[in-house]
Amino acid sequence: MQTVILELAKQLASLTAKGTVSGVQTKIASMKNENNIENLKNDYNELIDQLISERAEAIRIARSYKDELEKVEISDDDITHLHNTIEKILDILKETIVVENNDNNREVMKQISAFEQIKNLISVDTLKTMQLLGFNFKIAIGEPLTNMLKNFINSKSPASNQYEIFEKFITPEMVEILKNETAYNNLKNMMTGDDRVEN
């Protein structure tokens, strides 16, 4: 995305450097001395074509900027959904850590505290504010969360090719499980060794 924005900035600077306003004024001033109506007509047509072309270029650059912005911008509903889903994932990880580390209470509390800080950081209000400031969710939240989940899954799997297991674990079905409260609770129970199943 950064290279696209830099290219758009270059194009915009080039368009601005053309000096359309002063160029048009100069051309109109020089056309006042023209007596041949055919030459005058051609000069005006050329001037109008140039202005239309530059306007079209400015609109294209503005639309490209808008497209790049929309790639980073997330709707309010999506922000709420993102917050709820990440909160569920962190709860699963937190409960798994508690079950696995009963003997090291201090370390467990430190990790739980870190998860709570992450949940507070990704509150709906915080995410909305950060978005207004140009926050890139994919880089700041998506990549670390992906790595965290990958490491968690890798730690649970003795397989040699752990990346493939991660890809198999995060499927559209898993996303649907995280959306459904009952399915989420059943998965959480399964991950923590609890045999209870909700219907």
Coordinates of C-alpha atoms in Angstrom, one line a residue:
M1 CA 0.0 0.0 0.0
Q2 CA 2.9 2.4 0.8
T3 CA 4.3 2.2 -2.7
V4 CA 0.8 2.9 -4.2
I5 CA 0.4 6.0 -2.1
L6 CA 3.9 7.2 -3.0
E7 CA 3.1 6.7 -6.7
L8 CA -0.1 8.6 -6.3
A9 CA 1.7 11.4 -4.5
K10 CA 4.2 11.7 -7.4
Q11 CA 1.3 11.8 -9.9
L12 CA -0.4 14.5 -7.8
A13 CA 2.8 16.5 -7.5
S14 CA 3.3 16.3 -11.3
L15 CA -0.3 17.4 -12.0
T16 CA 0.1 20.3 -9.5
A17 CA 3.5 21.3 -11.0
K18 CA 1.9 21.8 -14.4
G19 CA 0.7 25.2 -13.2
T20 CA -2.7 24.9 -14.9
V21 CA -4.1 28.2 -13.7
S22 CA -1.1 30.4 -14.7
G23 CA -0.8 28.4 -17.9
V24 CA -4.4 29.0 -18.8
Q25 CA -4.1 32.7 -18.0
T26 CA -1.0 33.1 -20.1
K27 CA -2.6 31.2 -23.0
I28 CA -5.8 33.3 -22.8
A29 CA -3.8 36.5 -22.7
S30 CA -1.9 35.4 -25.8
M31 CA -5.1 34.5 -27.6
K32 CA -6.5 38.0 -27.2
N33 CA -4.0 39.2 -29.9
E34 CA -5.2 36.4 -32.3
N35 CA -7.2 37.8 -35.2
N36 CA -7.7 34.5 -37.1
I37 CA -11.0 33.0 -35.9
E38 CA -10.0 29.5 -36.9
N39 CA -6.7 29.6 -34.9
L40 CA -8.6 31.1 -31.9
K41 CA -11.2 28.3 -32.1
N42 CA -8.4 25.7 -32.2
D43 CA -6.6 27.3 -29.3
Y44 CA -9.7 27.3 -27.2
N45 CA -10.5 23.7 -28.0
E46 CA -6.9 22.7 -27.1
L47 CA -7.2 24.6 -23.8
I48 CA -10.6 23.0 -23.0
D49 CA -9.2 19.5 -23.8
Q50 CA -6.2 20.1 -21.6
L51 CA -8.4 21.2 -18.7
I52 CA -10.7 18.2 -19.1
S53 CA -7.7 15.9 -19.2
E54 CA -6.2 17.3 -16.1
R55 CA -9.5 17.2 -14.3
A56 CA -9.9 13.6 -15.2
E57 CA -6.4 12.9 -13.9
A58 CA -7.2 14.6 -10.6
I59 CA -10.4 12.6 -10.2
R60 CA -8.5 9.4 -11.0
I61 CA -5.9 10.2 -8.3
A62 CA -8.5 11.1 -5.8
R63 CA -10.4 7.9 -6.4
S64 CA -7.2 5.9 -6.0
Y65 CA -6.5 7.6 -2.7
K66 CA -10.0 6.8 -1.6
D67 CA -9.6 3.2 -2.6
E68 CA -6.4 2.9 -0.6
L69 CA -8.1 4.5 2.4
E70 CA -11.0 2.1 2.2
K71 CA -8.6 -0.8 2.3
V72 CA -7.6 0.3 5.8
E73 CA -10.9 1.7 7.0
I74 CA -13.3 -0.7 8.8
S75 CA -17.0 -0.1 9.5
D76 CA -18.4 0.3 13.0
D77 CA -20.1 -3.1 12.8
D78 CA -16.8 -4.7 11.6
I79 CA -15.0 -3.0 14.5
T80 CA -17.5 -4.4 17.0
H81 CA -17.3 -7.9 15.4
L82 CA -13.4 -7.7 15.4
H83 CA -13.4 -6.8 19.1
N84 CA -15.8 -9.6 20.1
T85 CA -13.9 -12.2 18.0
I86 CA -10.5 -11.2 19.4
E87 CA -11.9 -11.1 22.9
K88 CA -13.1 -14.7 22.5
I89 CA -9.8 -15.9 21.1
L90 CA -7.9 -14.3 24.0
D91 CA -10.3 -15.9 26.4
I92 CA -9.6 -19.3 24.9
L93 CA -5.9 -18.7 25.1
K94 CA -6.1 -17.4 28.7
E95 CA -8.1 -20.4 29.9
T96 CA -5.7 -22.8 28.2
I97 CA -2.8 -21.2 29.9
V98 CA -4.5 -21.4 33.3
V99 CA -5.2 -25.1 32.9
E100 CA -1.7 -25.9 31.7
N101 CA 0.2 -23.8 34.2
N102 CA -1.4 -24.6 37.5
D103 CA 1.9 -25.0 39.2
N104 CA 3.3 -21.6 38.1
N105 CA 0.7 -19.1 39.4
R106 CA 2.9 -16.0 39.1
E107 CA 3.6 -16.7 35.4
V108 CA -0.1 -17.4 34.7
M109 CA -1.1 -14.1 36.3
K110 CA 1.4 -12.2 34.2
Q111 CA 0.1 -13.8 31.0
I112 CA -3.5 -13.2 32.0
S113 CA -2.7 -9.6 32.8
A114 CA -1.1 -9.2 29.3
F115 CA -4.2 -10.7 27.7
E116 CA -6.5 -8.3 29.6
Q117 CA -4.3 -5.4 28.5
I118 CA -4.6 -6.5 24.9
K119 CA -8.4 -6.7 25.3
N120 CA -8.5 -3.2 26.7
L121 CA -6.4 -2.0 23.9
I122 CA -8.7 -3.3 21.3
S123 CA -11.9 -1.9 22.8
V124 CA -14.4 -0.6 20.2
D125 CA -13.8 3.1 21.2
T126 CA -10.1 2.7 21.0
L127 CA -10.3 1.0 17.6
K128 CA -12.6 3.7 16.3
T129 CA -10.2 6.5 17.5
M130 CA -7.2 4.7 16.1
Q131 CA -8.9 4.3 12.8
L132 CA -9.5 8.0 12.6
L133 CA -5.8 8.6 13.1
G134 CA -4.9 6.3 10.2
F135 CA -4.3 3.1 12.1
N136 CA -3.5 0.0 10.0
F137 CA -5.4 -2.9 11.6
K138 CA -3.9 -5.6 9.5
I139 CA -0.3 -4.7 10.4
A140 CA -0.9 -3.7 14.1
I141 CA -3.5 -6.3 15.1
G142 CA -3.8 -8.9 12.4
E143 CA -0.2 -9.9 12.1
P144 CA 0.6 -10.1 15.8
L145 CA -2.7 -12.0 16.5
T146 CA -1.9 -14.3 13.6
N147 CA 1.5 -15.0 15.0
M148 CA 0.1 -15.5 18.5
L149 CA -2.4 -18.0 17.4
K150 CA 0.2 -19.7 15.2
N151 CA 2.5 -20.1 18.2
F152 CA -0.3 -21.3 20.4
I153 CA -1.4 -23.9 17.9
N154 CA 2.2 -24.9 17.2
S155 CA 2.8 -25.4 20.9
K156 CA -0.2 -27.9 20.9
S157 CA 1.0 -29.9 17.9
P158 CA 3.9 -32.3 17.6
A159 CA 3.6 -32.2 13.8
S160 CA 6.7 -31.3 11.8
N161 CA 4.9 -29.0 9.4
Q162 CA 3.2 -26.8 12.0
Y163 CA 2.3 -24.0 9.5
E164 CA 0.0 -26.3 7.6
I165 CA -1.8 -27.2 10.9
F166 CA -2.3 -23.5 11.6
E167 CA -3.8 -23.1 8.1
K168 CA -6.1 -26.1 8.7
F169 CA -7.2 -24.8 12.1
I170 CA -8.2 -21.3 11.1
T171 CA -10.9 -22.2 8.6
P172 CA -14.2 -20.5 7.7
E173 CA -15.8 -23.1 10.0
M174 CA -13.5 -22.0 12.9
V175 CA -14.5 -18.4 12.3
E176 CA -18.2 -19.5 12.4
I177 CA -17.5 -21.3 15.7
L178 CA -16.1 -18.2 17.2
K179 CA -19.2 -16.2 16.1
N180 CA -21.6 -18.7 17.7
E181 CA -21.8 -18.5 21.5
T182 CA -22.7 -22.1 22.1
A183 CA -20.1 -23.4 19.7
Y184 CA -17.5 -21.1 21.2
N185 CA -18.2 -22.4 24.7
N186 CA -18.0 -26.0 23.6
L187 CA -14.7 -25.3 21.9
K188 CA -13.4 -23.5 25.0
N189 CA -14.5 -26.5 27.2
M190 CA -12.8 -28.9 24.8
M191 CA -9.5 -26.8 24.8
T192 CA -9.5 -26.7 28.6
G193 CA -10.3 -30.4 29.1
D194 CA -13.8 -29.9 30.3
D195 CA -16.2 -32.6 29.0
R196 CA -19.3 -30.5 29.2
V197 CA -21.2 -29.9 26.0
E198 CA -23.8 -27.1 25.5
N199 CA -26.7 -27.6 23.2

